[in-house]
Coordinates of C-alpha atoms in Angstrom, one line a residue:
Chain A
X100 CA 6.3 -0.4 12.1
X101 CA 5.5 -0.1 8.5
X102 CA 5.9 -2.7 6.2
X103 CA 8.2 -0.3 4.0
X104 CA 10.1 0.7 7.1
X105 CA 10.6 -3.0 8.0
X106 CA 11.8 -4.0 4.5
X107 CA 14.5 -1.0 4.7
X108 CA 15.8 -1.9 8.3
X109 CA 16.3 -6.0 6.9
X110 CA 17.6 -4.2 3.7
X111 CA 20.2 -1.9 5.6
X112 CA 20.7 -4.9 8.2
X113 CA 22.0 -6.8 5.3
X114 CA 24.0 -4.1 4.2
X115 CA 26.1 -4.4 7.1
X116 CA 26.1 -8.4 6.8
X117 CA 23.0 -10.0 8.5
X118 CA 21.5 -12.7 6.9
X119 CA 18.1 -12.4 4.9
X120 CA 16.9 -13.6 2.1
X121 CA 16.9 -10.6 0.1
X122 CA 20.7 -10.4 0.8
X123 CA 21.3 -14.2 0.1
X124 CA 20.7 -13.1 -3.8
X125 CA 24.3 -13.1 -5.9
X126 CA 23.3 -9.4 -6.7
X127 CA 22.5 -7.8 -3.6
X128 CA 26.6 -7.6 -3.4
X129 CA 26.4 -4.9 -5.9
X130 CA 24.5 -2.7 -3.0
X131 CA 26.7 -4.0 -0.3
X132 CA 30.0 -3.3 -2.4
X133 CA 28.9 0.3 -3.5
X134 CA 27.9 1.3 0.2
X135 CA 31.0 -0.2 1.6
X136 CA 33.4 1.4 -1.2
X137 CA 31.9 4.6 -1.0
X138 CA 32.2 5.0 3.0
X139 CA 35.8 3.6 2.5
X140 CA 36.6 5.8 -0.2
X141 CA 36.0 8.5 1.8
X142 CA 37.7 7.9 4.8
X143 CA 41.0 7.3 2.8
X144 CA 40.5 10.5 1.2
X145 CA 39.8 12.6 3.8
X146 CA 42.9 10.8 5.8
X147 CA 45.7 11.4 3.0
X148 CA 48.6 11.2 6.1
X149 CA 47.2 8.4 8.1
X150 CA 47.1 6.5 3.9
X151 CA 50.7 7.5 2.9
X152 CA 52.1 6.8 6.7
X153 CA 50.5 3.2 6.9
X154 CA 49.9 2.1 3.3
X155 CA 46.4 2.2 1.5
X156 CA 45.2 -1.8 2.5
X157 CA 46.3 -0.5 6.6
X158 CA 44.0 2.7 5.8
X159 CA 41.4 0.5 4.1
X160 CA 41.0 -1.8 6.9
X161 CA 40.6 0.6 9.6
X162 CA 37.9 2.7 7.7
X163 CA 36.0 -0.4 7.2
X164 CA 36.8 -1.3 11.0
X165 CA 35.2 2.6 11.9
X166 CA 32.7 2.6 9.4
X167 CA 31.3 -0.6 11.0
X168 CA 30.6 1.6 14.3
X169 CA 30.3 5.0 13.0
X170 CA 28.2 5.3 9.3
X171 CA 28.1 8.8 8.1
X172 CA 25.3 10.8 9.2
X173 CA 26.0 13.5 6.4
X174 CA 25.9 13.2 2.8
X175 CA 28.6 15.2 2.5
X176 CA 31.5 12.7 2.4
X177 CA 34.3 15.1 2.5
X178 CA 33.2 15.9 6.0
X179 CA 33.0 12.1 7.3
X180 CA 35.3 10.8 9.6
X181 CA 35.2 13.4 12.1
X182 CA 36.1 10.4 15.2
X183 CA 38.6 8.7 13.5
X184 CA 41.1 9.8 15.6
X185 CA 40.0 8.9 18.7
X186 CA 38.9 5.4 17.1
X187 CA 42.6 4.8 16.1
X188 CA 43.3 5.2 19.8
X189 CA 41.3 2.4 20.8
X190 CA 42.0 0.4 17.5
X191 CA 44.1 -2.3 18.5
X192 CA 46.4 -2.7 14.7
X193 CA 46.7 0.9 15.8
X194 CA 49.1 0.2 18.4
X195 CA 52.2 -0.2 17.2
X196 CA 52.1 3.2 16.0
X197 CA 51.0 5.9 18.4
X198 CA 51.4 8.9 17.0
X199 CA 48.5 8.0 14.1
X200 CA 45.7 9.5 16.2
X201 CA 47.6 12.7 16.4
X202 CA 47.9 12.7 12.5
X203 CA 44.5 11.9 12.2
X204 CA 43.4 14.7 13.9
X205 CA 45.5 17.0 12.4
X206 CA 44.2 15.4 8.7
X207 CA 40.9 16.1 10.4
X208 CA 41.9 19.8 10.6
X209 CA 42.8 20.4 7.4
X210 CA 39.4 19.3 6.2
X211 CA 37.4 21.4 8.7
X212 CA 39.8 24.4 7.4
X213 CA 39.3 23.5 3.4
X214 CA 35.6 23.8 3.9
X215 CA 34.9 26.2 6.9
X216 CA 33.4 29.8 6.0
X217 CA 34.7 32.0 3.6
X218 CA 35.2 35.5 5.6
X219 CA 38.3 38.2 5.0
X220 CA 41.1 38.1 7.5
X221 CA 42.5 40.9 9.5
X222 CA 45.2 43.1 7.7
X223 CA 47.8 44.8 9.4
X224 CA 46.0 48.0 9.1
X225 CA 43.5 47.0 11.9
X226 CA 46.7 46.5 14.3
X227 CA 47.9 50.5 13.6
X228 CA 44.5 51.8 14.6
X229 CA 44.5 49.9 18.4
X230 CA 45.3 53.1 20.7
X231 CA 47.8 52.1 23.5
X232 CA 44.7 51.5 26.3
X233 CA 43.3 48.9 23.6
X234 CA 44.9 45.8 24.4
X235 CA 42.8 45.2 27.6
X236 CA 39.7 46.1 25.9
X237 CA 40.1 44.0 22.5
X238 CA 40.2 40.7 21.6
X239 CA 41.2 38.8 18.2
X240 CA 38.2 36.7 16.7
X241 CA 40.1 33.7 15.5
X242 CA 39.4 32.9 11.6
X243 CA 36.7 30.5 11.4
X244 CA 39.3 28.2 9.3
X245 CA 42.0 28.2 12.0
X246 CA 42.6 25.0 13.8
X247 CA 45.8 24.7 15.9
X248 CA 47.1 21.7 18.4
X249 CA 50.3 21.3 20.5
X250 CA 52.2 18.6 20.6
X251 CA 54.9 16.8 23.0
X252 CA 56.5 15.8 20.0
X253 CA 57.5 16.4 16.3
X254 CA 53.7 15.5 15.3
X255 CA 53.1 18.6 12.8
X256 CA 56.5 18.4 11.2
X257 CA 56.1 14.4 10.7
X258 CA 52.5 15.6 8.9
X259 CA 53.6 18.1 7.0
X260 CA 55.6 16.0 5.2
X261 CA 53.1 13.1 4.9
X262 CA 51.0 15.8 3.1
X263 CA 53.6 16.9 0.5
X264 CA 55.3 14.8 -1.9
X265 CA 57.4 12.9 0.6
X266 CA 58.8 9.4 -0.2
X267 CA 59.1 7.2 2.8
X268 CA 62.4 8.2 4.3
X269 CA 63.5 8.2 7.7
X270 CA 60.9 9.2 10.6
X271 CA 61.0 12.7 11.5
X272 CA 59.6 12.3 14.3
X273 CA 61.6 13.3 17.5
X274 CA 61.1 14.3 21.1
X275 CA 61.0 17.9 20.7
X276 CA 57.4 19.9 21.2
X277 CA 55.7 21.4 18.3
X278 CA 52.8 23.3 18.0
X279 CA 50.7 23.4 14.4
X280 CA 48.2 26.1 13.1
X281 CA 46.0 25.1 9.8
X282 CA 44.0 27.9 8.2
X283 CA 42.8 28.8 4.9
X284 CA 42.5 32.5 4.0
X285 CA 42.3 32.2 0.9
X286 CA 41.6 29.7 -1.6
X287 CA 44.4 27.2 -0.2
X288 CA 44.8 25.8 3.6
X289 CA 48.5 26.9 5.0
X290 CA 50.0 25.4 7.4
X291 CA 52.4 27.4 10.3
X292 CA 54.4 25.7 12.9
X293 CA 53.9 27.0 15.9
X294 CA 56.6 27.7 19.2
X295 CA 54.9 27.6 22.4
X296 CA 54.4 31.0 23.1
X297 CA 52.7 31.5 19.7
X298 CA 50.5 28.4 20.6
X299 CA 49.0 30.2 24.1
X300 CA 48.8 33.2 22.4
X301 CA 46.5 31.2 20.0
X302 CA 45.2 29.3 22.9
X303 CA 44.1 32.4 25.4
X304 CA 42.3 34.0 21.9
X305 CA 40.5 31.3 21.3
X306 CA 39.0 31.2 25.3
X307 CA 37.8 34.9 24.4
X308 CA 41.3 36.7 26.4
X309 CA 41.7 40.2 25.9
X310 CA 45.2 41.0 23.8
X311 CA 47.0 42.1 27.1
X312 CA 45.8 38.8 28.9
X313 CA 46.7 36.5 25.3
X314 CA 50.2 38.3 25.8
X315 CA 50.4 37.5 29.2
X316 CA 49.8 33.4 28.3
X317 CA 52.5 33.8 26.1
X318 CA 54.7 35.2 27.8
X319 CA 54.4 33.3 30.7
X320 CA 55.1 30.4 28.3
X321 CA 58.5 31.9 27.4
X322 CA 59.8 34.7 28.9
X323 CA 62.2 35.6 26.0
X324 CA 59.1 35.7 23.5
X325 CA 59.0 38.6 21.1
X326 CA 55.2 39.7 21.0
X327 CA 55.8 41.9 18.2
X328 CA 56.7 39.7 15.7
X329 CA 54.8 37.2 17.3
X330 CA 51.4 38.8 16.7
X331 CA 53.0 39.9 13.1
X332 CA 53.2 36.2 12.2
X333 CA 49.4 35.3 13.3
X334 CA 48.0 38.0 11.4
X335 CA 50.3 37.7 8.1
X336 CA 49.5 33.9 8.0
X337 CA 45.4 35.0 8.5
X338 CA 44.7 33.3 11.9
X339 CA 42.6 36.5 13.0
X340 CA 39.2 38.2 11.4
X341 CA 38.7 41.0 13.3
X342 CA 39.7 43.1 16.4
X343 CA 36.4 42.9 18.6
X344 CA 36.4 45.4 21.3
X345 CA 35.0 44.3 25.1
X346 CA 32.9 46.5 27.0
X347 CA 34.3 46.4 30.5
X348 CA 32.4 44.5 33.3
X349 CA 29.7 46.7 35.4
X350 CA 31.0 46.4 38.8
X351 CA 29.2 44.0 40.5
X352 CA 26.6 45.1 42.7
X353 CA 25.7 42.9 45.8
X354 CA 21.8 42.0 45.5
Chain B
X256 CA 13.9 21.9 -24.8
X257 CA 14.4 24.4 -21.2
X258 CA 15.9 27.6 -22.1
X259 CA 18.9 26.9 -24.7
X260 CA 20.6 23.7 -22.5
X261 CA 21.5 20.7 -25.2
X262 CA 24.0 18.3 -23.9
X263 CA 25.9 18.6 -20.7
X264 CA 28.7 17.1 -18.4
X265 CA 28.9 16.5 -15.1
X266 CA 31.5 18.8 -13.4
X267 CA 34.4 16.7 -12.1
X268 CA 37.2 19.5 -10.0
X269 CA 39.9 17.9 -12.3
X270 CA 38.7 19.3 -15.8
X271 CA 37.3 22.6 -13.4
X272 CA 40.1 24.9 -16.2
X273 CA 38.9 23.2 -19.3
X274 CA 35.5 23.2 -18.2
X275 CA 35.2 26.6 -17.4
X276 CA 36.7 27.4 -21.2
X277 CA 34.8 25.2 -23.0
X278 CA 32.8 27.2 -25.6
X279 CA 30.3 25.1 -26.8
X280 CA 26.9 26.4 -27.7
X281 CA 24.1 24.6 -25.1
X282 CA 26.7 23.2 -23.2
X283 CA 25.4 23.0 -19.0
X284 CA 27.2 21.3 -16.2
X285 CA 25.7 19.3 -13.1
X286 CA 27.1 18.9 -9.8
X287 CA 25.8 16.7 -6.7
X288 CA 24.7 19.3 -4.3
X289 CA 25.6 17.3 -1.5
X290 CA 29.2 18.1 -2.4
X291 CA 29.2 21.9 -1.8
X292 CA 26.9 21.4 1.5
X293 CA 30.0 23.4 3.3
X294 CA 30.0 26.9 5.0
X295 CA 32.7 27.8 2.7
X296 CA 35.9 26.7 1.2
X297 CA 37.1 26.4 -3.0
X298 CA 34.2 24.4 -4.1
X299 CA 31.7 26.4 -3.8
X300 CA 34.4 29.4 -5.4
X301 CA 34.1 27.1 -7.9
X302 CA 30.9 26.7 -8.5
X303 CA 29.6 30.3 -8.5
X304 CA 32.6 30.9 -11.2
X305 CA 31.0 28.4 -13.6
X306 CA 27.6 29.6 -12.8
X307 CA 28.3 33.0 -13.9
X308 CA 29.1 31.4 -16.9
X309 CA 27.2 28.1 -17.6
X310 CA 23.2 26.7 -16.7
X311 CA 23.4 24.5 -13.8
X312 CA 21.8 21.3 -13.0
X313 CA 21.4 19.8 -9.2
X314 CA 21.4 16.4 -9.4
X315 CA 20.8 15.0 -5.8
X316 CA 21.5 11.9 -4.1
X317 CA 20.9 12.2 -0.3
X318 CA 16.7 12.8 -0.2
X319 CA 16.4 9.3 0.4
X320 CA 12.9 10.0 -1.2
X321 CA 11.7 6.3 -1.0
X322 CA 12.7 5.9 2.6
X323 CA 9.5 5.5 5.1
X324 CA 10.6 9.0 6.6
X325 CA 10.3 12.5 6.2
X326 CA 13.6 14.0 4.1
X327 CA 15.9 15.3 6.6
X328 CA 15.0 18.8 7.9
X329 CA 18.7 20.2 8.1
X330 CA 19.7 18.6 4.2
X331 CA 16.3 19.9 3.1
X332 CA 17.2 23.2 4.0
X333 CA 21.1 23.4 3.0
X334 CA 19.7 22.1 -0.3
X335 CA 17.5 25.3 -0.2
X336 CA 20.2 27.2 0.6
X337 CA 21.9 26.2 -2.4
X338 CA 19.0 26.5 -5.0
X339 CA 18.4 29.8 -3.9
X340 CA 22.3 31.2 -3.9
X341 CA 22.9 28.9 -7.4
X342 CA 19.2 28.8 -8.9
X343 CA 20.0 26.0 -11.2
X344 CA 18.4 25.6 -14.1
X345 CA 17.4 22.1 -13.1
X346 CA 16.9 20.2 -10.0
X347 CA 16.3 16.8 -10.0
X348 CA 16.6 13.3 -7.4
X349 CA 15.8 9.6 -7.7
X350 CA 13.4 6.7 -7.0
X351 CA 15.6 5.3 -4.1
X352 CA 16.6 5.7 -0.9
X353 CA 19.7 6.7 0.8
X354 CA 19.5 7.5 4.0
X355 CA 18.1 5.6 6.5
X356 CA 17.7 6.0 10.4
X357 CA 20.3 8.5 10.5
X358 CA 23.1 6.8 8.6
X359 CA 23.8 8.1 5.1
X360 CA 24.1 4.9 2.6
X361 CA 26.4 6.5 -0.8
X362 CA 24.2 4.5 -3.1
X363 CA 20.6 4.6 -4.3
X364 CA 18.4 1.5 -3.1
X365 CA 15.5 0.1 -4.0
X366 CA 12.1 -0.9 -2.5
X367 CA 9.3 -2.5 -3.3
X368 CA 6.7 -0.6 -5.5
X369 CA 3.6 -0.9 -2.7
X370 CA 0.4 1.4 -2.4
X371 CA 2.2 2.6 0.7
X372 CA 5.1 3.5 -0.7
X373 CA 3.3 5.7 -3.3
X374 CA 2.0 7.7 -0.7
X375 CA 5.1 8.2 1.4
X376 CA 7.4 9.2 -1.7
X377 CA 4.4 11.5 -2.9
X378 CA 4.6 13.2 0.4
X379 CA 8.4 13.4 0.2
X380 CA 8.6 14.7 -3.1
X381 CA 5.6 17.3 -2.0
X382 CA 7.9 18.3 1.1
X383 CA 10.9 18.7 -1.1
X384 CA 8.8 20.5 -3.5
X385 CA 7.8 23.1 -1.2
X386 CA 10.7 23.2 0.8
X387 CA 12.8 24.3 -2.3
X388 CA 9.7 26.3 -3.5
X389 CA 10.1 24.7 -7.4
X390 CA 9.3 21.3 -9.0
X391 CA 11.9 18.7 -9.1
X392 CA 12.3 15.8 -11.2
X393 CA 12.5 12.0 -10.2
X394 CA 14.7 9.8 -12.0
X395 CA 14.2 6.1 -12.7
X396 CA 16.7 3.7 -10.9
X397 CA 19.2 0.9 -12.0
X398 CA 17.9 -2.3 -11.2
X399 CA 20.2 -5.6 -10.1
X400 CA 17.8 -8.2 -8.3
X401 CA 14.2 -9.2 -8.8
X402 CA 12.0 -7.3 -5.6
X403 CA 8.9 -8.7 -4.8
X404 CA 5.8 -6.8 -3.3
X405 CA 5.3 -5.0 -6.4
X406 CA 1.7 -3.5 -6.5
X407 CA 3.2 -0.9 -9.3
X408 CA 4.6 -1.2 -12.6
X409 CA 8.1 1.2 -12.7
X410 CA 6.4 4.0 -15.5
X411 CA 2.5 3.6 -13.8
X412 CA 4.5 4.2 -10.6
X413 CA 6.4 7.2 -11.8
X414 CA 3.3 8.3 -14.1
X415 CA 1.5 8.4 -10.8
X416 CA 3.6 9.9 -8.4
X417 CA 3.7 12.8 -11.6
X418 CA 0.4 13.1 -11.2
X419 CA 0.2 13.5 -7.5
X420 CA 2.8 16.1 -7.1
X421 CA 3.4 17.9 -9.9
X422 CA 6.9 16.5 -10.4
X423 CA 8.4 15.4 -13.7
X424 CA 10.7 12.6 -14.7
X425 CA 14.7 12.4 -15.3
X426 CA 15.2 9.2 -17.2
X427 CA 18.3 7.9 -17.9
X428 CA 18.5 5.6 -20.6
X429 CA 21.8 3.3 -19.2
X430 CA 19.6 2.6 -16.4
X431 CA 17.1 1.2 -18.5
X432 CA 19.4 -0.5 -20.3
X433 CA 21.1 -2.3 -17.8
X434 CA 18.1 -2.8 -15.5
X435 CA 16.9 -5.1 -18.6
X436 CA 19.6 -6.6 -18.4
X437 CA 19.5 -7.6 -15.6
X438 CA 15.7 -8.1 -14.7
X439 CA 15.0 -9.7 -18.4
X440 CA 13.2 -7.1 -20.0
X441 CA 12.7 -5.1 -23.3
X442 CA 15.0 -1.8 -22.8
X443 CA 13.0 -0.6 -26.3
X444 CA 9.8 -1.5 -24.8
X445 CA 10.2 0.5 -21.7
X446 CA 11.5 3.8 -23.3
X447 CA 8.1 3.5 -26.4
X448 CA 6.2 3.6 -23.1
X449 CA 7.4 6.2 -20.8
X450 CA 5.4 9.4 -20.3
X451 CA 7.7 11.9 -22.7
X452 CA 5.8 14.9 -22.2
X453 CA 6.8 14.4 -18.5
X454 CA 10.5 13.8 -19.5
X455 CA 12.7 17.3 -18.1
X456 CA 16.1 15.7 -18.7
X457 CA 17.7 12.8 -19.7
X458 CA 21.3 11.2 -18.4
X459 CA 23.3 8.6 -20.5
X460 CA 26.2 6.3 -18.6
X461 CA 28.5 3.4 -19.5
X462 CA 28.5 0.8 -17.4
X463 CA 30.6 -2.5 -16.5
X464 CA 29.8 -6.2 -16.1
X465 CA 29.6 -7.7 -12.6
X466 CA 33.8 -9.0 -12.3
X467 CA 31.9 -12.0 -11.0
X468 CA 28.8 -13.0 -12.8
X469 CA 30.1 -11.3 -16.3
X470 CA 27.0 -9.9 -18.6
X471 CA 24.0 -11.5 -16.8
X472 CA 24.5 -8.8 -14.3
X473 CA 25.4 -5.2 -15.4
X474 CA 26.4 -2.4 -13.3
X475 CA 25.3 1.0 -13.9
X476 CA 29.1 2.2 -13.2
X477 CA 29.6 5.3 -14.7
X478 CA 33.2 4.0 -15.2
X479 CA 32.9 4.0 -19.3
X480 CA 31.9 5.7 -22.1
X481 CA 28.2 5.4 -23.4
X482 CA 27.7 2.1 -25.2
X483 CA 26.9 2.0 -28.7
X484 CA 23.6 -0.1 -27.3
X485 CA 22.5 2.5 -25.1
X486 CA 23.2 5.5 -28.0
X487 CA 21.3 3.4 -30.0
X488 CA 18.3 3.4 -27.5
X489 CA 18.7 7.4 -26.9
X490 CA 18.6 8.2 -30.4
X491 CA 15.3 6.5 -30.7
X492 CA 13.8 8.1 -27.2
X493 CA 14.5 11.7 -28.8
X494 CA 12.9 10.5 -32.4
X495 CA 9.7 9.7 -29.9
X496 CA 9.9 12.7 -27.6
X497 CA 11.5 15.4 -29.1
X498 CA 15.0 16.9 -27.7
X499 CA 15.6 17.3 -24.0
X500 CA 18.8 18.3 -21.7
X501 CA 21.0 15.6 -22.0
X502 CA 23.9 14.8 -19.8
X503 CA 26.6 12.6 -19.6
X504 CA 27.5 11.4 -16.9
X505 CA 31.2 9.8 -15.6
X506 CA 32.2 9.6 -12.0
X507 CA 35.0 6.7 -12.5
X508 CA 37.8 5.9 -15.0
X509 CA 37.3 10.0 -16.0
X510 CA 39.3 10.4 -19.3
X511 CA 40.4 13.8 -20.8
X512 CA 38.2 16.4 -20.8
X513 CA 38.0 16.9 -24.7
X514 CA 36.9 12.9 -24.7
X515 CA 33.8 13.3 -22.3
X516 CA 33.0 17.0 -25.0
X517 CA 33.4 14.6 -28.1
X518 CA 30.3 12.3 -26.4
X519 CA 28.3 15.6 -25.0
X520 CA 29.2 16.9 -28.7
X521 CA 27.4 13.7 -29.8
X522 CA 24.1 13.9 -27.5
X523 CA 24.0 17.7 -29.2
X524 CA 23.5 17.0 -32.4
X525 CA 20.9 14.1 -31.7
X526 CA 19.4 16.7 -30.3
X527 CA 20.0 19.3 -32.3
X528 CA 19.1 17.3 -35.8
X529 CA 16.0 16.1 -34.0
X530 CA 14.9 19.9 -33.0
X531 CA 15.5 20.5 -36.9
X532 CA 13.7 17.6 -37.9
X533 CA 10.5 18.8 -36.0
X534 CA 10.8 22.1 -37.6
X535 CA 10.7 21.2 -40.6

């Protein structure tokens, strides 16, 4: 190894608190502060429910607990943190309150939705032109923003109002299953909470099913589900780019 | 002086309105390009609003040109992509390194000034250089402890790695200031002998005193306005040189945006008076 190269790994070894001379100097802890604040920093920004459900010092603590593990690999702080929620699963402190890796994950989605790809969604217009055969031979592409999850209990609704101007108040958090679909077609990410049949509608689209066989899901989910208005809502809120049509399968041919 | 750019600001998303109103004549703003590495999203909206409408200046962080490794190939090339979609007026980095073995540290580090290292950041800037297909500049770092290793002088080092790649030199003054500070030596001395004709931009800062160890250790904070000290030290840089882009810079304590205009408004006339002076 390189002398340079060996001076960096004692310098970034005493970033991260191993002992060396060059980190035994009083000012060294102006490195090991700005590293640390700026990784912490970070985390708590980019988890605003997780911060306003447990307290900044609770958010603090964990970040530094991850950040000791996972460092970013990208400069781009905004996007680091992706594995927080499955570190809160296995963080002990974490315990007492289950439902935080479902938050984080669903603080994780807004972020990939704020900063995914800017591309037009699909207007209503597309829907007219499908001809009655068409909805075995087309498929929705998803928006490269959408991010959706289902959960077995009031998760999204207990988020949604960790990311508004809520004040503490009682937990509104309850045994009742809700789904949540995050997307940004425009400027802003929306949020939409989802039934269940909405949710495998979303789910089958985003395996690559064909329209009849994302109806199918969702109906088989609940019965009573009105597809209509049900596809009406996905494309009004901008879940869906683009109608891509499917070329059917050659028939298999034995070799 | 490049094109008609006088004093700027770095672009902070809470003055984005006043920002993109602001009328002043040779006014430029300067983003970190790592923050608008994304596929998409408001930022970068942002961004190509005030470009259509204002010179930009790249300022990276994340080359990690002083690490004993080649710049990363995938930031390397979403830094292209940027440069090419934005084509800022100026692109610069520093003398420090960032990231290291694959983990991103948000601070710029130093190292000691060897033969070795010469070579490896002249092969990193040369890299960058031809990756982004334009010259970039390299800006002198804050300093807090003694290093030792030293084979170079700061400004020989700097002068050299000019020399070798073609680059030129962002100097900010509050990192000379506070650098002798902290590592006891004369601020004036090191501006009378830095290499001005290589000089594409200059940044002024405030900075803070260590909450610990008080004045005998400043920190290059950017949490303050510029101190009278380090106007002081400016003023007599662009007597020496001649006018340059200027830019002040805050990323902590941000005031209002009209106070962060009435210091840009003061780095323009210095520089404007100046570019009469020689005139005349």
């Amino acid at each position: 190894m390189s002398p340079l190269a060996a001076w960096q790994d004692a310098f970034a070894a005493g970033l991260r608190g191993a002992e060396h001379p060059l980190a035994a100097h009083p000012a060294f802890a102006v490195y090991r502060n700005t590293v640390w604040k700026g990784w912490i920093d970070a985390l708590e920004a980019n988890y605003p429910a997780i911060a306003a459900l447990t307290g900044s010092d609770w958010t603090r603590a964990a970040a530094a607990a991850f950040a000791e593990i996972h460092a970013p690999s990208c400069p781009m702080l905004s996007l680091y943190g992706e594995g927080f929620a499955d570190f809160l699963v296995e963080f002990p402190p974490a315990g007492l309150l289950p439902f935080l890796p479902d938050i984080a994950r669903l603080d994780r989605g807004w972020t990939e939705a704020h900063l995914a790809a800017d591309v037009p969604v699909l207007g209503f217009g597309s829907l007219a032109e499908l001809d009655a055969g068409a909805m075995e031979r087309t498929r929705c592409r998803l928006h490269p923003s959408a991010r959706f999850a289902w959960f077995e209990t009031t998760i999204p609704t207990l988020w949604l109002a960790n990311r508004t101007d809520f004040e503490g108040g009682e937990l509104l958090l309850d045994d009742r299953p809700e789904g949540l679909l995050l997307a940004r077609p425009a400027e802003s990410v929306e949020a939409l909470v989802l039934d269940a049949a909405a949710f495998a509608f979303l789910d089958a689209s985003r395996s690559g099913a064909t329209l009849l066989d994302c109806a199918i899901a969702a109906l088989a989910t609940d019965p009573r589900a009105e597809l209509g208005s049900l596809l009406g809502r996905l494309i009004g809120f901008g879940a869906f780019t683009d109608f891509i049509p499917i070329e059917p399968e050659p028939p298999h041919v034995p070799a | 002086m490049n094109h008609d750019l006088t004093a700027g600001l770095g672009l902070k998303p809470i003055h984005y309105q006043e920002a993109l109103a602001a009328s002043a004549g040779g006014l430029w703003f300067e983003v970190h390009p790592e923050n608008y590495m994304a596929d998409g999203g408001p930022r970068l909206t942002w961004l190509e609003r005030m470009g259509a409408r204002r010179p930009l200046s790249f300022h990276g962080v994340a080359l990690s040109l002083a690490a004993d490794a080649d710049p990363d190939r995938g930031h390397l090339a979403r830094l292209k992509d940027l440069v090419d979609r934005f084509k800022p007026a100026l692109v610069s980095e520093h003398l420090a390194w960032s990231a290291w073995r694959g983990a991103y540290h948000p601070d710029l580090l130093p190292f000691p000034r060897t033969r070795q290292a010469l070579t490896r950041i002249a092969a990193n800037v040369h890299r960058a250089q031809d990756a982004l297909g334009r010259p970039i500049a390299v800006e002198n770092p804050s300093h807090y402890m003694p290093i030792d290793g030293h084979d170079w002088d700061e400004i020989d080092f700097l002068s050299e790695l000019v020399r070798r790649t073609g680059c030129s030199l962002l100097l900010d003054v509050n990192n000379v200031f506070v650098s002798a500070n902290n590592l006891r030596f004369s601020a004036e001395a090191y501006l009378d002998a830095f290499p001005g004709e290589h000089v594409a931009e200059i940044h002024l800062a405030g900075h803070a005193e260590d909450p610990d160890l008080g004045r005998a250790l400043l920190i290059d904070s950017h949490s303050a306005p510029v101190a009278d000290r380090v106007w002081a030290l400016y003023e007599r840089l662009v007597a020496r040189i001649g006018p340059r882009p200027t830019l002040i810079e805050r990323d902590d304590d941000i005031p209002a945006f009209a106070e962060l205009m009435a210091e840009r408004d003061r780095a323009h006339a210095v520089l404007t008076t100046c570019s009469r002076g020689v005139a005349a």
